[in-house]
């Protein structure tokens, strides 16, 4: 079964502690947004994320998903920022009331590459990190089990929920309910779909709560883990380094280094 | 092992008590079947033994439930799970949803209890072997058949080594193959000495493995005794419990003078074979 | 009434669920589809009201090619009882719930009222018309779902696991409905794991294994022990097992038939 975006591979990146990858992703994103140099986010993407993705042996999936998520944003950003940039400046081309300015394009490029880093960094994390392992690592670092439960369960239960919505739709169609047509009919269709979905979810939640309690989920003592997530001193140092790097970019920007 | 001392219970929203003055004891190692029509209180009974009544579901109780020497109402739920394991009807709703392999799913309760890792690995391996599901260890719990999921649900309470196991209609959502797997596991646990309370409506299966059967009706014990007596009782049908076809056939045969009045009615295949052989003198039918 | 020709169905994942199934069912026939999980029973049943469309081959119900009609249109021909009542019950009252199908099918008010009343009677829900379905037990909700399908008054009825989760009384209701419908010339097809229920209420049993029909005949013929039956994951009804254990050359599958054979000994 596929869980979220996770792609299983034998790679050193996959074996890293999930917190290291999480720290890397967050640090790169902070750095990309903190530094106002136009070329900077693109450099981060090419120098940090691309090699990391290659080392993790997931380049094809990464490329496909990046295009899928960033592509539409890219188009929107260039249309809005590139064509309707309000500032003064050299005009490169003009079409009726629309003028294309160099500054607008530069600003659009920066916004677009920042989004590219944002999405790329988290895709890198999700493609190479099993959500279960990530949650394990977070709980071991003190994340309350309830929060971990909500995140992990959502990942697995949402597909099941979607499947149930399909079942309900079919069941009502099998009772002669037509789903196409005008707005009024579409609204009339909602109750027979949402009613069973919501009530079914309620019953399920009740039963699931009992099943969880039967496995001592309510215990308050210290928890242990079947699969402790391995960590190394080198990785701990690397995480501090990444945090320091991210902090440095913010401080440098605040001090006006890039102005 | 289990004692109910004049125990009564009413749900917070219920107008009538769901369980009325239950007085009974289940000795260690017994496999006690529970049958009854829907609404008789079978599920409530199971939840009361496992402590969900009163701890999780609230409501009014009177009298006591004692399991393994501990009064259920005075023991917090997370402590009770070491004494009583509860398995529910729907296998899907018992999957935690937070674990991505069967092995981790089985360990979930032990993690919550803070059992050391080496001990956890040992217990999980032991349960995988006991239920003969080693082959599923690395699969996702969501990829399993209903029967396999129910074995995992059973295993995930067994790892906590409860002295009592309560199963609330564990096979009602399963096909015959899945039901067979669950019954085989229950039989093996019974042989290993676990005290088991099994709410079940597949009477022909229950008749073969139970030491004793309780019939619940309107929250009271209507009948209590060995399966051969209880499941052959003529009142069962009036109470909305279908007996086995073996019993029904012998009863009809008796009405038509083909089965002696003084011979007990069979509830299992073996008893039916022996009974009808004796009745027909072993003669082949034409 | 039902005509299935060389039906092949492959899931989008590439798994072949039905591998050349041909079946004809006449009006008034009561057919049970049995076999282990994954044998293709539900996949086959879902072709009858167009929820699934053939990859190859064709399915006709009451003269309609299912490939040419929507599920909602096919509802006029085929009533389909789903296994889980909670995936369909939504109305505030039992009566509204049961009236939903007939209303969708555009039946006039008086016919609708008659059908609803009768369906409620047949499932012993009279008196519970104004109750919210979710105040009922699962076994009762199962009866509401059955009533909702009966009220659609279709020439064909498909029942998916009608006895799973039903209590003794619920099973009797289903059994009574099946024989009553067949008596009125309706075609009933049920997917079930309950072999005793099958033997007692259906005149034809179709065994599926690996997406093909491996046996098709009366309960007495189909349930005779054999390697293919065991392979299909089918455990014969209790009385079939008993009569075979007794070494009877003509086994029985129901209580009445068993005692009749005993008497004629």
CSV table of C-alpha atoms in Angstrom, one decimal, chain A residues 1 3 130-133 136 145 148-150 152-157 160 164 203-205 207-228, chain B residues 47 52 57 77-78 81 86 88 90 92-101 103-105 107-117 120-121 124 140 142-143 152-153 156-157 160:
chain,number,residue,atom,x,y,z
A,1,UNK,CA,0.0,0.0,0.0
A,3,UNK,CA,1.3,5.7,2.3
A,130,UNK,CA,7.8,6.9,6.0
A,131,UNK,CA,5.2,8.9,7.9
A,132,UNK,CA,5.1,6.2,10.5
A,133,UNK,CA,8.8,6.6,11.1
A,136,UNK,CA,7.8,7.7,15.8
A,145,UNK,CA,0.8,10.8,21.2
A,148,UNK,CA,0.9,11.9,16.4
A,149,UNK,CA,-2.3,9.8,16.3
A,150,UNK,CA,-4.3,12.4,14.5
A,152,UNK,CA,-0.9,9.2,11.2
A,153,UNK,CA,-4.5,8.1,11.4
A,154,UNK,CA,-5.5,10.8,8.9
A,155,UNK,CA,-3.0,9.5,6.4
A,156,UNK,CA,-4.4,6.0,6.6
A,157,UNK,CA,-8.1,6.6,7.3
A,160,UNK,CA,-10.8,4.6,3.6
A,164,UNK,CA,-16.8,4.8,1.9
A,203,UNK,CA,-20.1,5.1,15.0
A,204,UNK,CA,-16.7,4.3,13.7
A,205,UNK,CA,-15.0,6.8,16.0
A,207,UNK,CA,-15.8,1.8,18.2
A,208,UNK,CA,-12.2,2.9,17.4
A,209,UNK,CA,-12.0,4.7,20.7
A,210,UNK,CA,-12.9,1.5,22.6
A,211,UNK,CA,-10.4,-0.5,20.6
A,212,UNK,CA,-7.7,2.1,21.3
A,213,UNK,CA,-8.4,2.1,25.0
A,214,UNK,CA,-8.3,-1.7,25.0
A,215,UNK,CA,-4.7,-1.3,23.9
A,216,UNK,CA,-3.9,1.1,26.8
A,217,UNK,CA,-3.8,4.2,24.6
A,218,UNK,CA,-4.9,6.1,27.7
A,219,UNK,CA,-1.9,5.1,29.8
A,220,UNK,CA,0.0,8.0,31.2
A,221,UNK,CA,3.4,6.5,31.9
A,222,UNK,CA,6.5,6.7,29.8
A,223,UNK,CA,6.0,5.1,26.4
A,224,UNK,CA,8.5,2.9,24.6
A,225,UNK,CA,8.9,2.1,20.9
A,226,UNK,CA,9.2,-1.2,19.1
A,227,UNK,CA,11.4,0.5,16.5
A,228,UNK,CA,13.5,3.3,18.1
B,47,UNK,CA,-17.9,-4.3,27.8
B,52,UNK,CA,-15.5,-0.1,29.5
B,57,UNK,CA,-19.4,4.6,28.7
B,77,UNK,CA,-8.6,1.1,32.2
B,78,UNK,CA,-4.9,1.2,31.2
B,81,UNK,CA,-5.9,-4.2,29.8
B,86,UNK,CA,-11.4,-7.2,24.5
B,88,UNK,CA,-14.8,-6.4,18.9
B,90,UNK,CA,-15.6,-5.1,13.2
B,92,UNK,CA,-11.5,-2.7,10.4
B,93,UNK,CA,-12.4,-0.4,13.3
B,94,UNK,CA,-9.9,-2.1,15.6
B,95,UNK,CA,-6.9,-1.2,13.5
B,96,UNK,CA,-5.1,1.6,15.2
B,97,UNK,CA,-4.5,3.5,12.0
B,98,UNK,CA,-1.2,4.8,13.3
B,99,UNK,CA,0.9,1.7,12.5
B,100,UNK,CA,2.1,0.7,9.1
B,101,UNK,CA,3.0,-2.9,9.6
B,103,UNK,CA,4.4,-6.2,13.6
B,104,UNK,CA,4.1,-2.5,14.8
B,105,UNK,CA,0.3,-2.8,15.1
B,107,UNK,CA,3.3,-3.8,19.6
B,108,UNK,CA,1.0,-0.7,19.9
B,109,UNK,CA,-0.4,-1.6,23.3
B,110,UNK,CA,3.0,-2.6,24.7
B,111,UNK,CA,4.5,0.8,23.6
B,112,UNK,CA,1.7,2.6,25.4
B,113,UNK,CA,2.4,0.5,28.5
B,114,UNK,CA,6.1,1.4,28.3
B,115,UNK,CA,7.3,-2.2,28.0
B,116,UNK,CA,11.1,-2.4,27.2
B,117,UNK,CA,11.9,-2.9,23.6
B,120,UNK,CA,8.3,-6.2,23.2
B,121,UNK,CA,10.0,-7.9,20.3
B,124,UNK,CA,5.3,-9.8,19.4
B,140,UNK,CA,0.1,-3.2,6.2
B,142,UNK,CA,-5.1,-2.4,5.8
B,143,UNK,CA,-4.0,-4.9,3.1
B,152,UNK,CA,-4.3,-9.1,14.2
B,153,UNK,CA,-6.9,-7.4,16.5
B,156,UNK,CA,-2.8,-6.9,19.6
B,157,UNK,CA,-4.6,-7.6,22.9
B,160,UNK,CA,-0.5,-7.7,26.8
